[in-house]
Amino acid sequence: QMKKQCDQKLLIRMKTKCVPCSLNLDTQCPAGYTRITNGTGTPDCRYYLEIKTHTLSFPGCRHRCVKEFEHPECCQGHWGQDCMGK
């Protein structure tokens, strides 16, 4: 019995918004995503504050998130909606 369906697993990565590190402890990833950074996250970004005519830039933190996604695909030699083709 040959397998007809060979789903591909895709890993979708994203980062949360840059915020002050002290406020990043409780930042959640969007629904369906898993947080892969701990604590205050990664200090690799800058956030901006507008004060009247000036924009100030500060170092900030963000979290990295991943989501596993199954992409339906037919195995080699099979095609069509139900992967039946030979």
mmCIF file with all atom_site columns, C-alpha atoms in Angstrom:
data_model
loop_
_atom_site.group_PDB
_atom_site.id
_atom_site.type_symbol
_atom_site.label_atom_id
_atom_site.label_alt_id
_atom_site.label_comp_id
_atom_site.label_asym_id
_atom_site.label_entity_id
_atom_site.label_seq_id
_atom_site.pdbx_PDB_ins_code
_atom_site.Cartn_x
_atom_site.Cartn_y
_atom_site.Cartn_z
_atom_site.occupancy
_atom_site.B_iso_or_equiv
_atom_site.pdbx_formal_charge
_atom_site.auth_seq_id
_atom_site.auth_comp_id
_atom_site.auth_asym_id
_atom_site.auth_atom_id
_atom_site.pdbx_PDB_model_num
ATOM 1  C CA . GLN A 1 1  ? 0.000  0.000  0.000   1.00 0.00 ? 1  GLN A CA 1
ATOM 2  C CA . MET A 1 2  ? 1.729  3.160  -1.264  1.00 0.00 ? 2  MET A CA 1
ATOM 3  C CA . LYS A 1 3  ? 1.186  6.382  0.639   1.00 0.00 ? 3  LYS A CA 1
ATOM 4  C CA . LYS A 1 4  ? -0.685 8.917  -1.488  1.00 0.00 ? 4  LYS A CA 1
ATOM 5  C CA . GLN A 1 5  ? -0.674 11.894 0.858   1.00 0.00 ? 5  GLN A CA 1
ATOM 6  C CA . CYS A 1 6  ? 2.700  13.397 1.897   1.00 0.00 ? 6  CYS A CA 1
ATOM 7  C CA . ASP A 1 7  ? 1.841  16.522 3.864   1.00 0.00 ? 7  ASP A CA 1
ATOM 8  C CA . GLN A 1 8  ? 4.611  19.081 4.286   1.00 0.00 ? 8  GLN A CA 1
ATOM 9  C CA . LYS A 1 9  ? 5.183  20.598 7.735   1.00 0.00 ? 9  LYS A CA 1
ATOM 10 C CA . LEU A 1 10 ? 5.881  24.320 7.561   1.00 0.00 ? 10 LEU A CA 1
ATOM 11 C CA . LEU A 1 11 ? 7.189  26.383 10.452  1.00 0.00 ? 11 LEU A CA 1
ATOM 12 C CA . ILE A 1 12 ? 5.920  29.946 10.443  1.00 0.00 ? 12 ILE A CA 1
ATOM 13 C CA . ARG A 1 13 ? 8.011  32.358 12.520  1.00 0.00 ? 13 ARG A CA 1
ATOM 14 C CA . MET A 1 14 ? 7.081  35.823 13.733  1.00 0.00 ? 14 MET A CA 1
ATOM 15 C CA . LYS A 1 15 ? 8.104  38.367 16.353  1.00 0.00 ? 15 LYS A CA 1
ATOM 16 C CA . THR A 1 16 ? 5.901  40.350 18.713  1.00 0.00 ? 16 THR A CA 1
ATOM 17 C CA . LYS A 1 17 ? 5.855  44.149 18.730  1.00 0.00 ? 17 LYS A CA 1
ATOM 18 C CA . CYS A 1 18 ? 8.867  45.931 20.222  1.00 0.00 ? 18 CYS A CA 1
ATOM 19 C CA . VAL A 1 19 ? 8.085  47.252 23.721  1.00 0.00 ? 19 VAL A CA 1
ATOM 20 C CA . PRO A 1 20 ? 10.095 48.284 26.816  1.00 0.00 ? 20 PRO A CA 1
ATOM 21 C CA . CYS A 1 21 ? 11.784 45.111 28.116  1.00 0.00 ? 21 CYS A CA 1
ATOM 22 C CA . SER A 1 22 ? 10.244 45.544 31.585  1.00 0.00 ? 22 SER A CA 1
ATOM 23 C CA . LEU A 1 23 ? 6.765  45.362 30.018  1.00 0.00 ? 23 LEU A CA 1
ATOM 24 C CA . ASN A 1 24 ? 7.527  42.344 27.831  1.00 0.00 ? 24 ASN A CA 1
ATOM 25 C CA . LEU A 1 25 ? 7.356  39.588 30.475  1.00 0.00 ? 25 LEU A CA 1
ATOM 26 C CA . ASP A 1 26 ? 3.652  38.916 29.919  1.00 0.00 ? 26 ASP A CA 1
ATOM 27 C CA . THR A 1 27 ? 3.529  39.509 26.156  1.00 0.00 ? 27 THR A CA 1
ATOM 28 C CA . GLN A 1 28 ? 1.656  36.673 24.464  1.00 0.00 ? 28 GLN A CA 1
ATOM 29 C CA . CYS A 1 29 ? 2.042  35.368 20.943  1.00 0.00 ? 29 CYS A CA 1
ATOM 30 C CA . PRO A 1 30 ? -0.980 35.541 18.624  1.00 0.00 ? 30 PRO A CA 1
ATOM 31 C CA . ALA A 1 31 ? -3.486 32.669 18.847  1.00 0.00 ? 31 ALA A CA 1
ATOM 32 C CA . GLY A 1 32 ? -2.054 29.429 17.488  1.00 0.00 ? 32 GLY A CA 1
ATOM 33 C CA . TYR A 1 33 ? 1.582  30.505 17.944  1.00 0.00 ? 33 TYR A CA 1
ATOM 34 C CA . THR A 1 34 ? 3.986  29.187 20.588  1.00 0.00 ? 34 THR A CA 1
ATOM 35 C CA . ARG A 1 35 ? 6.423  31.520 22.335  1.00 0.00 ? 35 ARG A CA 1
ATOM 36 C CA . ILE A 1 36 ? 10.021 30.290 22.042  1.00 0.00 ? 36 ILE A CA 1
ATOM 37 C CA . THR A 1 37 ? 11.746 33.052 24.016  1.00 0.00 ? 37 THR A CA 1
ATOM 38 C CA . ASN A 1 38 ? 11.662 33.347 27.798  1.00 0.00 ? 38 ASN A CA 1
ATOM 39 C CA . GLY A 1 39 ? 11.516 36.166 30.319  1.00 0.00 ? 39 GLY A CA 1
ATOM 40 C CA . THR A 1 40 ? 11.662 39.587 28.714  1.00 0.00 ? 40 THR A CA 1
ATOM 41 C CA . GLY A 1 41 ? 12.400 38.163 25.267  1.00 0.00 ? 41 GLY A CA 1
ATOM 42 C CA . THR A 1 42 ? 15.165 39.250 22.904  1.00 0.00 ? 42 THR A CA 1
ATOM 43 C CA . PRO A 1 43 ? 16.615 42.772 23.283  1.00 0.00 ? 43 PRO A CA 1
ATOM 44 C CA . ASP A 1 44 ? 17.093 43.249 19.534  1.00 0.00 ? 44 ASP A CA 1
ATOM 45 C CA . CYS A 1 45 ? 14.795 46.120 18.582  1.00 0.00 ? 45 CYS A CA 1
ATOM 46 C CA . ARG A 1 46 ? 13.913 49.751 19.192  1.00 0.00 ? 46 ARG A CA 1
ATOM 47 C CA . TYR A 1 47 ? 10.570 51.342 20.001  1.00 0.00 ? 47 TYR A CA 1
ATOM 48 C CA . TYR A 1 48 ? 9.629  54.965 19.485  1.00 0.00 ? 48 TYR A CA 1
ATOM 49 C CA . LEU A 1 49 ? 7.920  57.582 21.620  1.00 0.00 ? 49 LEU A CA 1
ATOM 50 C CA . GLU A 1 50 ? 6.583  60.766 20.090  1.00 0.00 ? 50 GLU A CA 1
ATOM 51 C CA . ILE A 1 51 ? 6.866  63.804 22.354  1.00 0.00 ? 51 ILE A CA 1
ATOM 52 C CA . LYS A 1 52 ? 5.425  66.940 20.750  1.00 0.00 ? 52 LYS A CA 1
ATOM 53 C CA . THR A 1 53 ? 7.779  67.636 17.846  1.00 0.00 ? 53 THR A CA 1
ATOM 54 C CA . HIS A 1 54 ? 10.377 64.974 18.659  1.00 0.00 ? 54 HIS A CA 1
ATOM 55 C CA . THR A 1 55 ? 10.468 61.211 18.246  1.00 0.00 ? 55 THR A CA 1
ATOM 56 C CA . LEU A 1 56 ? 12.643 59.401 20.778  1.00 0.00 ? 56 LEU A CA 1
ATOM 57 C CA . SER A 1 57 ? 14.042 55.940 20.163  1.00 0.00 ? 57 SER A CA 1
ATOM 58 C CA . PHE A 1 58 ? 14.689 53.426 22.977  1.00 0.00 ? 58 PHE A CA 1
ATOM 59 C CA . PRO A 1 59 ? 16.106 49.893 23.074  1.00 0.00 ? 59 PRO A CA 1
ATOM 60 C CA . GLY A 1 60 ? 13.330 47.364 23.574  1.00 0.00 ? 60 GLY A CA 1
ATOM 61 C CA . CYS A 1 61 ? 12.507 43.662 23.645  1.00 0.00 ? 61 CYS A CA 1
ATOM 62 C CA . ARG A 1 62 ? 10.278 41.324 21.653  1.00 0.00 ? 62 ARG A CA 1
ATOM 63 C CA . HIS A 1 63 ? 9.380  37.670 21.733  1.00 0.00 ? 63 HIS A CA 1
ATOM 64 C CA . ARG A 1 64 ? 9.829  35.111 18.967  1.00 0.00 ? 64 ARG A CA 1
ATOM 65 C CA . CYS A 1 65 ? 6.859  32.900 18.151  1.00 0.00 ? 65 CYS A CA 1
ATOM 66 C CA . VAL A 1 66 ? 6.442  29.844 15.935  1.00 0.00 ? 66 VAL A CA 1
ATOM 67 C CA . LYS A 1 67 ? 3.449  28.018 14.499  1.00 0.00 ? 67 LYS A CA 1
ATOM 68 C CA . GLU A 1 68 ? 3.505  24.608 12.844  1.00 0.00 ? 68 GLU A CA 1
ATOM 69 C CA . PHE A 1 69 ? 1.388  24.405 9.737   1.00 0.00 ? 69 PHE A CA 1
ATOM 70 C CA . GLU A 1 70 ? 0.517  21.242 7.802   1.00 0.00 ? 70 GLU A CA 1
ATOM 71 C CA . HIS A 1 71 ? 0.490  21.901 4.082   1.00 0.00 ? 71 HIS A CA 1
ATOM 72 C CA . PRO A 1 72 ? -1.430 19.119 2.308   1.00 0.00 ? 72 PRO A CA 1
ATOM 73 C CA . GLU A 1 73 ? 0.557  17.629 -0.571  1.00 0.00 ? 73 GLU A CA 1
ATOM 74 C CA . CYS A 1 74 ? 0.409  14.487 -2.661  1.00 0.00 ? 74 CYS A CA 1
ATOM 75 C CA . CYS A 1 75 ? 3.320  12.041 -2.742  1.00 0.00 ? 75 CYS A CA 1
ATOM 76 C CA . GLN A 1 76 ? 5.337  11.695 -5.940  1.00 0.00 ? 76 GLN A CA 1
ATOM 77 C CA . GLY A 1 77 ? 3.324  10.036 -8.706  1.00 0.00 ? 77 GLY A CA 1
ATOM 78 C CA . HIS A 1 78 ? -0.021 11.088 -7.194  1.00 0.00 ? 78 HIS A CA 1
ATOM 79 C CA . TRP A 1 79 ? -2.068 14.212 -7.879  1.00 0.00 ? 79 TRP A CA 1
ATOM 80 C CA . GLY A 1 80 ? -5.533 15.660 -7.819  1.00 0.00 ? 80 GLY A CA 1
ATOM 81 C CA . GLN A 1 81 ? -7.900 16.568 -5.012  1.00 0.00 ? 81 GLN A CA 1
ATOM 82 C CA . ASP A 1 82 ? -7.629 13.158 -3.307  1.00 0.00 ? 82 ASP A CA 1
ATOM 83 C CA . CYS A 1 83 ? -4.099 12.262 -4.531  1.00 0.00 ? 83 CYS A CA 1
ATOM 84 C CA . MET A 1 84 ? -5.444 9.295  -6.528  1.00 0.00 ? 84 MET A CA 1
ATOM 85 C CA . GLY A 1 85 ? -3.779 10.025 -9.902  1.00 0.00 ? 85 GLY A CA 1
ATOM 86 C CA . LYS A 1 86 ? -1.155 7.576  -11.164 1.00 0.00 ? 86 LYS A CA 1
#
